[in-house]
CSV table of C-alpha atoms and ligand atoms in Angstrom, one decimal:
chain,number,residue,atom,x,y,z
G,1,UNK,CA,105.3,108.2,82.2
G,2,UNK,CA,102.2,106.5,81.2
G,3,UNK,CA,102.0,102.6,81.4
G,4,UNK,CA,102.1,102.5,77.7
G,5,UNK,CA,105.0,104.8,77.2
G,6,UNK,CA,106.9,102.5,79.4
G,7,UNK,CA,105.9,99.5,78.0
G,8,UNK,CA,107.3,100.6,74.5
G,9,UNK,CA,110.4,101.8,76.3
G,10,UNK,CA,110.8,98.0,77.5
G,11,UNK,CA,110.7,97.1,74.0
G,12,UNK,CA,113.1,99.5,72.7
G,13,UNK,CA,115.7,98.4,75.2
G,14,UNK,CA,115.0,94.7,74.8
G,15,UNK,CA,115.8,95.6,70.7
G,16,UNK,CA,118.4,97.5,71.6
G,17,UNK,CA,120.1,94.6,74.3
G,18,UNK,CA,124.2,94.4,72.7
G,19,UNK,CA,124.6,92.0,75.9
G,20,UNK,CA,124.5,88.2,75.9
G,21,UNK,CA,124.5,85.1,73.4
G,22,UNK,CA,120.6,85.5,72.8
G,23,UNK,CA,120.5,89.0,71.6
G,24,UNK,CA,123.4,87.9,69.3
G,25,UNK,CA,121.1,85.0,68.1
G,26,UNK,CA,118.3,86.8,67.2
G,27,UNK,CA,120.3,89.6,65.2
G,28,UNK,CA,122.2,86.9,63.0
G,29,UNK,CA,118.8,85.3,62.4
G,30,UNK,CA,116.7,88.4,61.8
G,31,UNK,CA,114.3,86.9,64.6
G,32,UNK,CA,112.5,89.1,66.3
G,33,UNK,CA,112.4,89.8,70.4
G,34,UNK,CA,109.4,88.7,71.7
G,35,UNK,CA,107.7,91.5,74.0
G,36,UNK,CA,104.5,90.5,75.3
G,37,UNK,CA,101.1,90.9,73.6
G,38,UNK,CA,97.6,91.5,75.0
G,39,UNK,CA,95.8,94.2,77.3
G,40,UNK,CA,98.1,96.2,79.5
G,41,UNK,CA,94.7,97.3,81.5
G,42,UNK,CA,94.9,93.4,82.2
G,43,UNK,CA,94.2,92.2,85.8
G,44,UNK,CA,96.2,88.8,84.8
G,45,UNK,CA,99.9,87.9,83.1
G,46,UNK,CA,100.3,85.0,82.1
G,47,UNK,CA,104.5,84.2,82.0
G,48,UNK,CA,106.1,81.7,80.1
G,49,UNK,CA,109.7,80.9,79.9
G,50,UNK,CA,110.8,81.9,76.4
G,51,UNK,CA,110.4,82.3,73.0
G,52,UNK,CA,110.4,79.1,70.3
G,53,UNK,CA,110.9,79.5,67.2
G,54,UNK,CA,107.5,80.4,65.7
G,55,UNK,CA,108.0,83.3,68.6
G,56,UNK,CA,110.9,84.4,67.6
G,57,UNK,CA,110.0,84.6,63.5
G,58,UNK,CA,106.5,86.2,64.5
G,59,UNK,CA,107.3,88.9,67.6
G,60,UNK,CA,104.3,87.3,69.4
G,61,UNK,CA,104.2,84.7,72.4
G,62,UNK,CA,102.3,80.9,72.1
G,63,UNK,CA,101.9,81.1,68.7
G,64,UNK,CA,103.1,77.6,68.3
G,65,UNK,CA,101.7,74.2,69.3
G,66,UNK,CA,101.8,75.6,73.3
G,67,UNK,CA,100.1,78.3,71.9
G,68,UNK,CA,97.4,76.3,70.5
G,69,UNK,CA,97.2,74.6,74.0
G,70,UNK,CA,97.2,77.7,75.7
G,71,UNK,CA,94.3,79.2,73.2
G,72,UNK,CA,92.7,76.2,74.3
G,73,UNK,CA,92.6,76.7,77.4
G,74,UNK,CA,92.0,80.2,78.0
G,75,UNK,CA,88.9,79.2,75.7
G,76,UNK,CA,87.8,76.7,78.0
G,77,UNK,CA,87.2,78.9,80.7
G,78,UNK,CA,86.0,81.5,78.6
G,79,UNK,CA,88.8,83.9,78.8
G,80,UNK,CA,89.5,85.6,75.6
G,81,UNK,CA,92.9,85.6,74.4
G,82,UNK,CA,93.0,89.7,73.5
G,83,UNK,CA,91.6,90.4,77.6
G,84,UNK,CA,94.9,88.7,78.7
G,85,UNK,CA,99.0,89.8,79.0
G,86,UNK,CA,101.2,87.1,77.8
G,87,UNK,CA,105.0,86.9,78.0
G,88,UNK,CA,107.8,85.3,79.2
G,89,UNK,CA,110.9,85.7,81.9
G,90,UNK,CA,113.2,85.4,78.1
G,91,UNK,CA,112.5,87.8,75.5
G,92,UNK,CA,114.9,85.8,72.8
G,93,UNK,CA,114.3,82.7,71.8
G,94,UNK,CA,117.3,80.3,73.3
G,95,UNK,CA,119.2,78.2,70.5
G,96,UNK,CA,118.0,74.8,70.4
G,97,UNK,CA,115.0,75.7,72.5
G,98,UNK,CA,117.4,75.0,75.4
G,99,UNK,CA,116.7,75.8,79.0
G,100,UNK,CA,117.2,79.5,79.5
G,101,UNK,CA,120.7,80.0,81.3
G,102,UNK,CA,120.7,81.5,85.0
G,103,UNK,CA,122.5,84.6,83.5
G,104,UNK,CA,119.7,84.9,80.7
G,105,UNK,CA,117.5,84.8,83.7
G,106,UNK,CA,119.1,87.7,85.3
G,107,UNK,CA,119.8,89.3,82.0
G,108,UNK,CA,116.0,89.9,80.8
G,109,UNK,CA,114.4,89.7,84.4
G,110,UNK,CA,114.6,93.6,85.2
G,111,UNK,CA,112.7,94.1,81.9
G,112,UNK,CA,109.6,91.4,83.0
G,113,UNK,CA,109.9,93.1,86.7
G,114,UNK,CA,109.1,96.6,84.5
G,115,UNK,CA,106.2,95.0,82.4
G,116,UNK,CA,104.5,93.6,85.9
G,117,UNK,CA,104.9,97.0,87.3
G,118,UNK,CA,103.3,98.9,84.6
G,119,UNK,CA,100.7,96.5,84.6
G,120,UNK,CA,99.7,95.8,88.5
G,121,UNK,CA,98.4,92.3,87.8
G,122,UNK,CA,95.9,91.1,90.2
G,123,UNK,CA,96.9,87.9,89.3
G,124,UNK,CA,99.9,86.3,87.5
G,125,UNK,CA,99.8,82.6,86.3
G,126,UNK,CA,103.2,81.4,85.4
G,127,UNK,CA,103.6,78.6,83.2
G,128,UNK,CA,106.3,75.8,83.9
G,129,UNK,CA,108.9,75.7,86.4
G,130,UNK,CA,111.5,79.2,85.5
G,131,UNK,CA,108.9,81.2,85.8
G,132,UNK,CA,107.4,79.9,88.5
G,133,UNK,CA,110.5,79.7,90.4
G,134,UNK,CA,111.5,83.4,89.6
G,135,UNK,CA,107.8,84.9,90.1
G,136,UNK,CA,107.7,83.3,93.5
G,137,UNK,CA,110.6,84.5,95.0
G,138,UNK,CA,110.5,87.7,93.6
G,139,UNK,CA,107.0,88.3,95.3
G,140,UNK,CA,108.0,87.2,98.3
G,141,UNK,CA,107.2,83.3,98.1
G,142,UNK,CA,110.4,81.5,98.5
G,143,UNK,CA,109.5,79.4,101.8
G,144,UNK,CA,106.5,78.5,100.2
G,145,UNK,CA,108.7,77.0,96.9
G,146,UNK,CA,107.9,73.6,96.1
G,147,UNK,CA,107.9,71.4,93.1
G,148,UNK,CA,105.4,72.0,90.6
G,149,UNK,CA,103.7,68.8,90.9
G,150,UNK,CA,102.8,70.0,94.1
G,151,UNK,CA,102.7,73.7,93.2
G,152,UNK,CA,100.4,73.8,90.5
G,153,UNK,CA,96.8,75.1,90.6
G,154,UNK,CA,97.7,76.7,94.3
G,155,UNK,CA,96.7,80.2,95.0
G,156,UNK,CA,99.7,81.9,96.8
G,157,UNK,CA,99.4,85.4,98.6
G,158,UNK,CA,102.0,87.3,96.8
G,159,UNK,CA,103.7,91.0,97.5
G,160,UNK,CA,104.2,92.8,94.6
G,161,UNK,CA,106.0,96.5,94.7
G,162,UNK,CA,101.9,98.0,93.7
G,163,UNK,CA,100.2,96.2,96.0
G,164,UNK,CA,99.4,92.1,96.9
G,165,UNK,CA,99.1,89.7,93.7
G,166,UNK,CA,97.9,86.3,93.7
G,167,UNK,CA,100.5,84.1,92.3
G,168,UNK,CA,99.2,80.3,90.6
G,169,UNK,CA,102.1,78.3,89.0
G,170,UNK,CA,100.3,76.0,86.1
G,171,UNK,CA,102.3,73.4,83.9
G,172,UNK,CA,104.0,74.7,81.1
G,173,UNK,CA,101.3,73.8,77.8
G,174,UNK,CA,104.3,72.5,76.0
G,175,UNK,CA,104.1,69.8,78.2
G,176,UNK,CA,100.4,69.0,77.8
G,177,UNK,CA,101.1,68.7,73.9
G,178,UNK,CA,101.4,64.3,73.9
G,179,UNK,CA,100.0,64.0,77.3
G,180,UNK,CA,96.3,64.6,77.5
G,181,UNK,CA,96.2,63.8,81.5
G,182,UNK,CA,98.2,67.0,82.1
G,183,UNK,CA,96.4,68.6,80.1
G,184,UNK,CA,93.2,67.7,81.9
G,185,UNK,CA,95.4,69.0,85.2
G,186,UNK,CA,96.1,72.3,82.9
G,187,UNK,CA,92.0,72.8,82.4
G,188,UNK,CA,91.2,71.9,85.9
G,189,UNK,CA,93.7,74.7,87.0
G,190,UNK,CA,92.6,77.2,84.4
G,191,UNK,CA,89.0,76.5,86.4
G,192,UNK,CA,90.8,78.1,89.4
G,193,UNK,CA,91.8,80.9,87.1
G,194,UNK,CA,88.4,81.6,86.2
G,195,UNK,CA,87.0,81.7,89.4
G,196,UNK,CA,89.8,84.1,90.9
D,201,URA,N1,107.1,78.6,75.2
D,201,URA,C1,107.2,79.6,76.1
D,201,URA,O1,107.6,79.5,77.2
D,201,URA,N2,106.9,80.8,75.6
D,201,URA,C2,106.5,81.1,74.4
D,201,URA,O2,106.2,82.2,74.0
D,201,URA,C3,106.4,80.0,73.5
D,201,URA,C4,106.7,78.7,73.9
C-alpha cells in the first residue's frame, strides 16, 4: 500500500473510532478529527498533544493561538509551514481542553505509530510533555527520560521500526503564548531544528 493510501486509511478509522468518551464528543458536536496536515514526503513531524477547539471545528492542527506561535516559529527559522507534518498523540479534541487521559493515550497511539511509519521522519520534534513522554519511549529513549526543562532542545538518538530518528522535545507553544522568555527558549530550539 502506498504511504498515501495508508495515510487516508488512518483517517478513515480515526472517523470511524465508536470507542472512547472523545469520539463521542466530537460526534455530538459535529467537530471534526483532527488527522494531521502537511507533506508526507516530510523528513520532520512535528507532534502535539491534541486538538483545541479551533482544531476540532477546522480538521487542521495549530490553527489557534499555539498555532500562531508555532507559524512563528517555523518562520523564524525559515521552515515553511506546507514542507512540514503536524499532528498530535490525540486526534479529538478533549472536553475542556483537559489533559488527554492515559487510556486516550493508548486509544489513538497505534494510529500516530502508523502516521510515523508511513512517513519515516528523520526527525520528530514533539511539543510539550505527552508527547514527548510517549515518542521517547516508544523509540527506545526511556532511560534517557527527563523533565522537559531539562529535555528540551536536546538531540536524542532514537530507533524507530524504519530506521534511527532523531528525537528533540521542545515546549508546547501554548505555553509560550503570555510568556515571551519561553518563547525565546522555543526560537533558540527551533535554531537546533534548523540546523539538523
Ligand atoms: N495544541 C495541541 O497540542 N495540538 C493542536 O493541534 C492544537 C493545540
Amino acid at each position: 500500500m502506498s504511504k498515501y493510501d495508508e495515510m487516508k486509511k488512518i483517517r478513515d478509522e480515526v472517523i470511524a473510532l465508536e470507542e472512547g468518551e472523545l469520539s463521542k464528543f466530537r460526534k455530538e458536536n459535529n467537530y471534526h478529527a483532527v488527522l494531521g496536515e502537511g507533506s508526507h514526503d516530510s523528513k520532520i513531524m512535528f507532534i502535539g498533544e491534541a486538538p483545541g477547539k479551533n482544531e476540532a471545528m477546522t480538521g487542521r492542527p495549530f490553527c489557534g493561538a499555539a498555532g500562531r506561535i508555532l507559524d512563528e516559529l517555523l518562520a523564524s527559522v525559515e521552515i515553511p509551514r506546507t514542507e512540514v507534518y503536524i499532528t498530535n498523540i490525540v486526534k479529538d479534541r478533549p472536553p475542556e481542553n483537559r489533559d488527554p487521559l492515559p487510556s486516550e493515550i493508548e486509544l489513538y497511539a497505534p494510529f500516530l505509530d502508523r502516521q510515523i511509519d508511513a512517513i519515516e521522519p528523520k526527525v520528530i520534534a514533539t511539543l510539550g510533555r505527552f508527547s514527548m513522554e510517549y515518542i521517547m519511549r516508544k523509540m527506545g529513549l526511556s532511560f534517557e527520560l527527563e523533565p522537559i526543562s531539562r529535555a528540551h532542545g536536546k538531540v536524542y538518538d532514537g530507533k524507530a521500526g524504519f530506521g534511527p530518528v532523531k528525537v528533540v522535545p521542545l515546549y508546547h507553544p501554548a505555553a509560550a503564548i503570555y510568556n515571551q522568555s519561553l518563547k525565546d527558549t522555543l526560537k533558540k530550539d527551533f535554531q537546533t531544528l534548523r540546523n539538523l
